[in-house]
Coordinates of C-alpha atoms and ligand atoms in Angstrom, one line a residue:
Chain A
X1 CA 0.0 0.0 0.0
X2 CA 1.3 3.5 -0.7
X3 CA 2.0 5.7 2.3
X4 CA -0.6 8.3 1.1
X5 CA -3.3 5.6 0.9
X6 CA -2.3 4.3 4.3
X7 CA -2.5 7.7 5.9
X8 CA -5.9 8.3 4.4
X9 CA -7.1 5.2 6.1
X10 CA -5.1 5.7 9.3
X11 CA -6.0 9.3 10.0
X12 CA -9.6 9.8 10.9
X13 CA -11.4 11.9 8.4
X14 CA -12.5 14.4 11.1
X15 CA -8.8 15.1 11.7
X16 CA -8.2 16.1 8.1
X17 CA -10.1 19.4 8.4
X18 CA -8.9 22.3 10.5
X19 CA -10.9 23.8 13.3
X20 CA -10.8 27.2 15.0
X21 CA -7.5 28.0 16.8
X22 CA -5.9 25.0 15.0
X23 CA -2.4 26.5 15.5
X24 CA -2.6 25.6 19.2
X25 CA -5.7 23.5 19.9
X26 CA -5.4 20.1 18.0
X27 CA -8.8 18.7 19.0
X28 CA -11.7 19.0 21.4
X29 CA -13.5 16.0 22.9
X30 CA -16.6 15.3 24.9
X31 CA -17.3 12.0 26.6
X32 CA -20.5 11.0 28.3
X33 CA -20.8 7.9 30.5
X34 CA -24.2 6.2 30.6
X35 CA -25.6 3.0 32.1
X36 CA -28.8 1.0 31.7
X37 CA -31.0 0.3 34.7
X38 CA -31.9 -3.2 33.4
X39 CA -28.4 -4.7 33.9
X40 CA -25.5 -4.7 36.4
X41 CA -22.7 -2.4 35.5
X42 CA -20.1 -4.2 33.2
X43 CA -17.2 -4.2 35.6
X44 CA -18.7 -6.3 38.4
X45 CA -21.2 -8.1 36.2
X46 CA -21.0 -11.9 35.8
X47 CA -20.0 -13.2 32.3
X48 CA -23.7 -14.1 31.8
X49 CA -24.9 -10.6 32.7
X50 CA -22.3 -9.0 30.5
X51 CA -23.4 -11.1 27.6
X52 CA -27.1 -10.3 28.1
X53 CA -26.4 -6.6 28.2
X54 CA -24.2 -6.8 25.2
X55 CA -26.9 -8.5 23.1
X56 CA -29.6 -6.2 24.4
X57 CA -27.6 -3.2 23.3
X58 CA -26.5 -4.8 20.0
X59 CA -30.0 -5.6 19.0
X60 CA -31.1 -2.0 19.5
X61 CA -28.0 -0.2 17.9
X62 CA -26.4 -2.4 15.4
X63 CA -28.3 -1.3 12.3
X64 CA -29.3 2.2 13.5
X65 CA -28.4 5.5 12.1
X66 CA -28.3 8.9 13.9
X67 CA -29.9 11.6 11.7
X68 CA -27.7 12.4 8.7
X69 CA -24.7 10.9 10.2
X70 CA -25.2 7.6 8.4
X71 CA -25.0 4.2 9.9
X72 CA -22.6 3.4 12.7
X73 CA -20.3 0.5 12.2
X74 CA -20.6 -2.0 15.0
X75 CA -17.2 -3.5 15.8
X76 CA -16.9 -6.5 18.1
X77 CA -13.8 -6.4 20.2
X78 CA -13.6 -10.2 20.2
X79 CA -13.2 -10.3 16.4
X80 CA -10.2 -8.0 16.2
X81 CA -6.5 -8.8 16.1
X82 CA -4.4 -7.4 18.9
X83 CA -2.7 -4.9 16.5
X84 CA -6.1 -3.7 15.2
X85 CA -7.2 -3.0 18.7
X86 CA -4.0 -1.1 19.4
X87 CA -4.6 1.0 16.3
X88 CA -8.1 1.9 17.6
X89 CA -6.6 3.0 20.9
X90 CA -3.9 5.1 19.1
X91 CA -6.6 6.8 17.0
X92 CA -8.4 7.6 20.4
X93 CA -11.5 5.7 19.2
X94 CA -11.5 3.3 22.1
X95 CA -9.8 3.3 25.5
X96 CA -7.2 0.8 26.6
X97 CA -9.8 -0.4 29.1
X98 CA -12.1 -1.7 26.3
X99 CA -9.3 -4.0 25.3
X100 CA -8.9 -5.2 28.8
X101 CA -12.6 -5.9 29.0
X102 CA -12.8 -7.1 25.4
X103 CA -15.1 -10.0 26.3
X104 CA -18.5 -9.0 25.0
X105 CA -17.4 -5.5 24.3
X106 CA -17.8 -3.5 21.2
X107 CA -17.5 0.0 19.7
X108 CA -19.8 1.8 17.3
X109 CA -18.0 4.3 15.0
X110 CA -19.5 6.7 12.5
X111 CA -18.1 7.2 9.0
X112 CA -15.8 10.1 9.6
X113 CA -14.8 8.6 13.0
X114 CA -15.7 11.7 15.0
X115 CA -18.2 9.8 17.0
X116 CA -17.6 6.5 18.9
X117 CA -19.8 4.7 21.3
X118 CA -18.1 2.1 23.4
X119 CA -20.3 -0.7 24.7
X120 CA -19.5 -2.6 27.9
X121 CA -16.4 -0.7 28.8
X122 CA -16.5 0.4 32.5
X123 CA -20.0 1.7 31.8
X124 CA -22.6 0.2 29.5
X125 CA -22.3 3.1 27.1
X126 CA -19.6 5.7 26.6
X127 CA -20.3 8.3 24.0
X128 CA -17.4 10.2 22.6
X129 CA -17.4 13.1 20.1
X130 CA -14.1 14.5 18.7
X131 CA -13.8 17.7 16.8
X132 CA -10.8 19.3 15.2
X133 CA -9.5 22.5 16.8
X134 CA -11.3 24.4 19.6
X135 CA -14.9 23.3 19.3
X136 CA -16.0 22.2 22.8
X137 CA -19.6 23.6 22.5
X138 CA -20.1 21.9 19.1
X139 CA -18.9 18.6 20.6
X140 CA -21.2 19.0 23.6
X141 CA -24.2 19.8 21.3
X142 CA -23.6 16.7 19.2
X143 CA -23.0 14.5 22.3
X144 CA -26.3 15.7 23.8
X145 CA -28.1 14.8 20.6
X146 CA -26.7 11.3 20.5
X147 CA -27.4 11.0 24.2
X148 CA -31.1 11.9 23.6
X149 CA -31.2 9.4 20.7
X150 CA -29.8 6.6 22.9
X151 CA -32.2 7.4 25.7
X152 CA -35.1 6.8 23.4
X153 CA -33.9 3.2 23.1
X154 CA -32.6 2.5 26.6
X155 CA -33.7 2.9 30.2
X156 CA -30.9 5.0 31.7
X157 CA -29.7 4.6 35.2
X158 CA -30.5 8.0 36.6
X159 CA -31.1 9.2 40.1
X160 CA -32.9 12.4 41.1
X161 CA -30.1 13.8 43.2
X162 CA -27.1 11.9 42.0
X163 CA -27.7 12.3 38.3
X164 CA -26.4 9.8 35.8
X165 CA -25.2 6.8 37.7
X166 CA -21.8 5.5 36.7
X167 CA -19.6 2.6 37.7
X168 CA -16.9 4.8 39.1
X169 CA -17.8 7.5 41.7
X170 CA -15.5 9.9 39.9
X171 CA -17.9 10.1 36.9
X172 CA -21.3 10.3 38.6
X173 CA -23.6 13.3 38.0
X174 CA -23.1 14.5 34.5
X175 CA -20.9 11.6 33.4
X176 CA -19.1 14.2 31.4
X177 CA -15.4 14.5 30.6
X178 CA -14.6 17.5 28.4
X179 CA -11.0 17.7 27.2
X180 CA -8.9 19.6 24.7
X181 CA -5.5 18.6 23.2
X182 CA -3.2 21.5 23.0
X183 CA 0.3 22.0 21.5
X184 CA 2.3 24.3 23.7
X185 CA 5.9 24.4 22.5
X186 CA 6.6 28.0 23.3
X187 CA 5.3 27.8 26.9
X188 CA 7.6 24.8 27.3
X189 CA 10.7 26.4 25.6
X190 CA 10.3 29.5 27.8
X191 CA 9.7 27.3 30.9
X192 CA 6.5 29.1 31.6
X193 CA 4.4 25.9 31.7
X194 CA 5.9 25.2 35.1
X195 CA 3.9 28.0 36.6
X196 CA 0.9 27.7 34.4
X197 CA 0.1 24.0 35.0
X198 CA -0.5 24.4 38.8
X199 CA -2.6 27.5 38.2
X200 CA -4.8 25.5 35.8
X201 CA -5.3 22.9 38.6
X202 CA -6.7 25.6 40.8
X203 CA -9.7 25.7 38.5
X204 CA -10.4 22.0 39.1
X205 CA -8.8 21.0 35.8
X206 CA -6.3 18.2 35.1
X207 CA -3.3 18.8 32.9
X208 CA -1.5 15.7 31.5
X209 CA 0.9 14.9 28.8
X210 CA -0.2 12.4 26.2
X211 CA 1.4 10.2 23.5
X212 CA 4.5 8.1 23.6
X213 CA 5.6 4.7 24.7
X214 CA 6.7 6.0 28.0
X215 CA 5.1 8.6 30.1
X216 CA 6.2 12.1 29.3
X217 CA 4.4 14.9 27.6
X218 CA 5.8 13.9 24.2
X219 CA 5.8 16.6 21.5
X220 CA 4.6 19.3 24.0
X221 CA 1.1 18.0 23.5
X222 CA -1.1 18.2 26.6
X223 CA -4.6 17.2 27.5
X224 CA -6.6 19.5 29.7
X225 CA -9.8 18.1 31.2
X226 CA -12.3 18.6 34.0
X227 CA -11.8 16.6 37.1
X228 CA -15.3 16.9 38.7
X229 CA -18.5 15.7 37.2
X230 CA -21.0 16.3 40.0
X231 CA -22.6 19.6 41.1
X232 CA -22.0 21.6 38.0
X233 CA -24.1 21.7 34.8
X234 CA -22.6 20.3 31.6
X235 CA -22.6 23.8 30.1
X236 CA -20.7 25.3 33.1
X237 CA -18.1 22.5 33.0
X238 CA -17.5 23.2 29.4
X239 CA -17.5 26.9 29.8
X240 CA -15.0 26.8 32.7
X241 CA -12.7 24.6 30.6
X242 CA -13.1 26.9 27.6
X243 CA -12.3 30.0 29.6
X244 CA -9.0 28.5 30.9
X245 CA -8.0 27.2 27.4
X246 CA -8.7 30.6 25.9
X247 CA -6.2 32.1 28.4
X248 CA -3.8 29.4 27.6
X249 CA -4.0 30.2 23.9
X250 CA -3.2 33.8 24.7
X251 CA -0.2 32.8 26.8
X252 CA 1.2 30.5 24.2
X253 CA 0.8 33.2 21.5
X254 CA 2.6 35.7 23.7
X255 CA 5.4 33.2 24.4
X256 CA 5.7 32.6 20.6
X257 CA 6.0 36.3 20.0
X258 CA 8.6 36.7 22.7
X259 CA 10.7 33.8 21.2
X260 CA 10.6 35.5 17.8
X261 CA 11.5 38.9 19.3
X262 CA 14.2 37.9 21.6
X263 CA 15.8 34.7 20.3
X264 CA 14.9 34.3 16.6
X265 CA 18.2 32.9 15.5
X266 CA 18.2 30.3 18.3
X267 CA 14.7 29.4 17.4
X268 CA 15.4 29.1 13.7
X269 CA 18.4 27.0 14.5
X270 CA 16.4 24.6 16.6
X271 CA 13.6 24.3 14.1
X272 CA 15.8 23.7 11.0
X273 CA 18.0 21.2 13.0
X274 CA 14.8 19.3 13.9
X275 CA 13.7 19.3 10.3
X276 CA 17.1 17.9 9.3
X277 CA 16.8 15.1 11.9
X278 CA 13.4 14.1 10.6
X279 CA 14.3 14.4 7.0
X280 CA 17.6 12.4 7.2
X281 CA 17.9 10.3 10.3
X282 CA 17.9 6.5 10.0
X283 CA 17.1 5.6 13.6
X284 CA 14.8 7.7 15.7
X285 CA 13.3 7.1 19.1
X286 CA 9.7 8.1 19.7
X287 CA 10.8 10.8 22.2
X288 CA 13.2 12.5 19.8
X289 CA 10.7 12.2 16.9
X290 CA 8.1 13.9 19.0
X291 CA 10.4 16.7 20.0
X292 CA 11.5 17.3 16.4
X293 CA 7.9 17.1 15.2
X294 CA 6.9 19.7 17.8
X295 CA 9.7 22.0 16.6
X296 CA 8.8 21.6 13.0
X297 CA 5.1 22.2 13.6
X298 CA 6.1 25.4 15.5
X299 CA 8.2 26.4 12.6
X300 CA 5.2 26.0 10.3
X301 CA 2.9 27.9 12.6
X302 CA 5.4 30.8 12.7
X303 CA 5.9 30.8 8.9
X304 CA 9.6 29.8 9.3
X305 CA 9.0 26.5 7.5
X306 CA 7.1 26.7 4.2
X307 CA 5.6 24.1 2.0
X308 CA 5.0 21.6 4.8
X309 CA 1.4 21.0 5.9
X310 CA 0.4 21.7 9.4
X311 CA -1.3 18.4 10.0
X312 CA 2.1 16.7 10.0
X313 CA 2.4 16.9 13.8
X314 CA -1.0 15.3 14.5
X315 CA -0.5 12.8 11.8
X316 CA 3.0 11.6 12.6
X317 CA 2.3 11.6 16.3
X318 CA -0.4 9.0 15.6
X319 CA 1.4 7.1 12.8
X320 CA 4.7 6.6 14.6
X321 CA 3.2 4.9 17.6
X322 CA 4.0 1.2 18.0
X323 CA 0.6 -0.1 16.8
X324 CA 0.5 1.9 13.6
X325 CA 4.2 1.2 12.7
X326 CA 3.5 -2.5 12.9
X327 CA 0.2 -2.1 11.1
X328 CA 1.9 -0.2 8.3
X329 CA 4.9 -2.5 7.9
X330 CA 2.7 -5.5 8.5
X331 CA 5.1 -7.3 11.0
X332 CA 5.7 -7.4 14.7
X333 CA 8.6 -5.1 15.5
X334 CA 11.0 -5.0 18.5
X335 CA 11.7 -1.6 20.0
X336 CA 15.0 -1.3 18.1
X337 CA 13.3 -2.2 14.8
X338 CA 10.6 0.3 15.5
X339 CA 13.1 3.1 15.8
X340 CA 14.5 2.2 12.3
X341 CA 11.0 1.9 10.8
X342 CA 9.9 5.1 12.5
X343 CA 12.7 7.0 10.8
X344 CA 11.8 5.4 7.5
X345 CA 8.2 6.3 7.7
X346 CA 8.9 9.9 8.7
X347 CA 11.3 10.4 5.8
X348 CA 8.7 8.9 3.4
X349 CA 6.0 11.2 4.8
X350 CA 8.2 14.3 4.5
X351 CA 8.9 13.3 0.9
X352 CA 5.2 13.8 0.2
X353 CA 5.6 17.5 1.2
X354 CA 7.0 20.3 -0.9
X355 CA 9.5 21.7 1.6
X356 CA 10.9 25.1 0.5
X357 CA 14.5 25.6 1.4
X358 CA 15.0 28.8 3.3
X359 CA 16.7 31.4 1.0
X360 CA 19.3 32.6 3.4
Chain B
X1 CA 8.6 20.8 36.6
X2 CA 9.9 17.5 38.0
X3 CA 7.9 14.8 39.6
X4 CA 7.6 15.3 43.4
X5 CA 7.9 11.6 44.1
X6 CA 10.9 10.4 42.1
X7 CA 12.5 13.8 41.2
X8 CA 13.7 12.0 38.0
X9 CA 11.0 12.3 35.4
X10 CA 9.1 15.4 34.5
X11 CA 5.7 15.7 36.1
X12 CA 2.9 15.1 33.6
X13 CA 0.0 14.9 36.0
X14 CA -1.0 17.8 38.0
X15 CA -4.0 17.9 40.3
X16 CA -5.3 19.2 43.6
X17 CA -7.1 17.1 46.2
X18 CA -8.9 18.2 49.3
X19 CA -7.5 16.2 52.2
X20 CA -9.2 16.9 55.6
X21 CA -10.2 20.3 54.3
X22 CA -6.7 21.2 53.2
X23 CA -6.0 21.7 49.5
X24 CA -3.1 19.5 48.5
X25 CA -1.2 19.9 45.2
X26 CA 0.2 16.9 43.4
X27 CA 2.7 16.9 40.6
X28 CA 3.6 13.4 39.4
X29 CA 5.0 11.6 36.5
X30 CA 2.7 9.0 35.0
X31 CA 4.7 6.1 36.4
X32 CA 4.7 7.4 40.0
X33 CA 1.0 8.3 39.7
X34 CA 0.3 4.7 38.6
X35 CA 2.4 3.3 41.5
X36 CA 0.6 5.5 44.0
X37 CA -2.7 4.5 42.5
X38 CA -3.9 8.0 42.9
X39 CA -6.9 9.8 41.4
X40 CA -6.2 10.4 37.8
X41 CA -9.4 11.8 36.3
X42 CA -9.9 11.3 32.6
X43 CA -8.1 8.0 32.5
X44 CA -9.5 4.6 33.1
X45 CA -6.4 3.4 35.0
X46 CA -6.8 5.4 38.2
X47 CA -8.3 3.9 41.3
X48 CA -10.0 5.8 44.0
X49 CA -9.3 2.7 46.0
X50 CA -7.0 4.5 48.5
X51 CA -9.4 7.3 49.1
X52 CA -12.3 4.9 49.7
X53 CA -10.2 2.6 51.9
X54 CA -9.2 5.5 54.0
X55 CA -12.9 6.4 54.5
X56 CA -13.9 2.9 55.4
X57 CA -11.0 2.4 57.9
X58 CA -12.2 5.6 59.5
X59 CA -15.7 4.3 59.8
X60 CA -14.6 0.9 61.2
X61 CA -12.6 2.8 63.8
X62 CA -15.7 4.7 64.8
X63 CA -17.8 1.6 64.5
X64 CA -15.8 -0.1 67.3
X65 CA -17.8 1.9 69.8
X66 CA -21.1 1.3 68.1
X67 CA -21.4 -2.4 67.7
X68 CA -25.2 -2.2 67.3
X69 CA -25.1 -0.6 63.8
X70 CA -22.4 -2.8 62.5
X71 CA -24.4 -4.8 60.0
X72 CA -22.8 -4.9 56.6
X73 CA -24.6 -2.9 53.8
X74 CA -25.5 -5.0 50.8
X75 CA -27.1 -4.0 47.5
X76 CA -30.3 -6.1 47.0
X77 CA -30.0 -6.0 43.2
X78 CA -26.4 -7.0 42.5
X79 CA -25.3 -8.3 45.8
X80 CA -22.3 -6.0 46.2
X81 CA -21.5 -5.2 49.8
X82 CA -20.2 -1.8 51.0
X83 CA -16.7 -3.2 52.0
X84 CA -16.5 -4.8 48.5
X85 CA -17.4 -1.4 46.9
X86 CA -14.6 0.2 48.9
X87 CA -12.2 -2.6 47.9
X88 CA -12.9 -2.2 44.1
X89 CA -13.8 1.5 44.1
X90 CA -16.7 0.8 41.6
X91 CA -20.4 0.4 42.0
X92 CA -22.1 -2.9 40.9
X93 CA -25.3 -1.4 39.6
X94 CA -27.6 1.6 39.9
X95 CA -29.3 0.2 43.1
X96 CA -25.9 0.3 44.9
X97 CA -26.3 4.1 45.0
X98 CA -29.5 3.7 47.0
X99 CA -28.2 0.8 49.1
X100 CA -25.1 2.8 50.2
X101 CA -26.8 6.2 50.1
X102 CA -26.1 7.2 53.7
X103 CA -22.3 6.6 53.3
X104 CA -21.8 8.3 49.9
X105 CA -22.0 12.0 50.7
X106 CA -18.5 12.2 52.2
X107 CA -17.1 10.1 49.2
X108 CA -18.7 12.4 46.6
X109 CA -17.7 15.5 48.6
X110 CA -14.1 14.4 48.4
X111 CA -14.1 13.5 44.7
X112 CA -16.3 16.4 43.5
X113 CA -15.0 19.4 45.4
X114 CA -17.6 19.4 48.0
X115 CA -20.6 18.6 45.8
X116 CA -23.2 15.8 46.4
X117 CA -26.1 16.9 44.2
X118 CA -26.5 16.7 40.4
X119 CA -27.5 20.0 38.9
X120 CA -27.0 19.1 35.2
X121 CA -29.0 17.5 32.4
X122 CA -32.2 15.5 33.2
X123 CA -32.9 12.8 30.7
X124 CA -36.2 13.1 28.8
X125 CA -37.8 9.7 29.6
X126 CA -36.2 8.9 32.9
X127 CA -36.7 12.6 33.9
X128 CA -40.3 12.6 32.9
X129 CA -41.0 9.9 35.4
X130 CA -39.0 11.8 37.9
X131 CA -41.0 14.9 37.5
X132 CA -44.2 12.9 37.6
X133 CA -43.2 11.2 40.8
X134 CA -42.3 14.5 42.3
X135 CA -45.8 15.9 41.4
X136 CA -47.6 12.8 42.8
X137 CA -45.8 13.1 46.1
X138 CA -46.7 16.8 46.4
X139 CA -50.3 16.0 45.5
X140 CA -50.4 13.3 48.1
X141 CA -49.2 15.7 50.8
X142 CA -52.0 18.1 49.7
X143 CA -54.5 15.3 49.8
X144 CA -53.5 14.4 53.3
X145 CA -53.9 18.0 54.5
X146 CA -57.3 18.3 52.8
X147 CA -58.6 15.2 54.5
X148 CA -57.4 16.5 57.8
X149 CA -59.2 19.7 57.2
X150 CA -62.3 17.7 56.1
X151 CA -62.3 19.4 52.7
X152 CA -63.6 16.2 51.1
X153 CA -64.8 17.7 47.8
X154 CA -61.4 19.1 47.0
X155 CA -59.7 16.0 48.3
X156 CA -61.7 13.9 45.8
X157 CA -60.5 16.1 42.9
X158 CA -56.9 15.7 44.0
X159 CA -57.3 12.0 44.4
X160 CA -58.6 11.7 40.8
X161 CA -55.6 13.8 39.6
X162 CA -53.2 11.5 41.4
X163 CA -54.9 8.4 39.8
X164 CA -54.8 10.0 36.4
X165 CA -51.1 10.6 36.7
X166 CA -50.3 7.2 38.1
X167 CA -52.4 5.5 35.3
X168 CA -50.6 7.6 32.8
X169 CA -47.3 6.1 34.0
X170 CA -48.7 2.6 33.8
X171 CA -49.8 3.2 30.2
X172 CA -46.2 4.0 29.1
Ligands
ZN401 ZN1 7.9 10.2 39.4
ZN402 ZN1 -25.9 -3.0 43.2

């Protein structure tokens, strides 16, 4: 398969369009946790109960369509190869938990992969809506619509004072987790993130790094999400997160301006070196790749690198993860082999671009 | 910022927790967070196990002086006991919320910044029933008062209204 074709299949269609504030906010996500009153929650349920709930849900959803969105594809976890499952996790379409519980578990995915509904994860139903850029309200509206549609088919576990009842006490009430994925290279380079992250926590929000085989904030990509789900309305939870992210965008923009004003030559040096590493290296670890991709993406956002598409960061962050690498090269790879294949894939991907050499 | 536990890896997880009324800040790397098994909202891998165990231990301590109310709470629908809930940190079914109701306020207060009541969305179908139930119970109170006041004519009207509402529910 050609790389372009592979990318078209590997990158969710919703990711290929740009949303508002795309220079900093990569994506916005809303997740709603819902349970049925007719069955025990999946985590503690017996095998028999899990199976009953699974078939009950399948019967009512398998061939259903939500408005103009077209039919959802029902994917049984039992029927997938381990690598296929990993790829779904790397595309953020399912959680690692769904693999763990893959007995009588499934996911429904719409055509452009912006909506996924996990079945029999920790809760009976987990609705997720993903939007490119900064579109939390849009994601909430869509999630609410899908939620209403599901409620027509299922008797929700709902309590007057506790709200939507979830398996874990940390999700009860709204069952809502709102999050944005942000790229903050300038706040990291200027070391301002150290002060900002604790300040964000003061608003009841969680900041965490995502991506990577290990554990760090690879590629300066962070996820910011609400911690509490009970006692605030859905709109307020989203509005509070939105407010903080708007300030974060301003801070990142200011830091980018400061870098250009005060250390342009150092910044250019860093960005072009990183481009060189990505374009010519033969062995690259995921951490180094992420750092260089973040630099190059910053270079594109600041107009220092021309002819390379912005989506390269999001795309290659996804494609160079272990599951995708093995999926693309169609073989199991050891960590050392992955580093070689990762470098190959990045070089091939950059070859599809029309990088314009700087004139000076 | 470095991880406050290992001082080796950069902290990727930042959150605050109210412990005994004091706000505590945590800055951990993913690995230490996992080892600590601490609250990590937004990810499936966290456990609120420690938090819950702490609460239960506290209760057992108090319970030593109150042997008479020491019977173990158990959910009639799924069979989960309160100690089991504390052990796993997950409810077994929706009835667990009712079965353990009296013990849950402190748990929710800790996890949700002092909140115990849902103020968000109400589902259309499940909520319709909820509104109806609320109306019926208010009407029943009114009915009781009318009977006490010997206002039988009005009481009959209210009684019919309650019947109509309850029949409406049965038709659904
Ligand atoms: Zn650590
Ligand atoms: Zn139960």
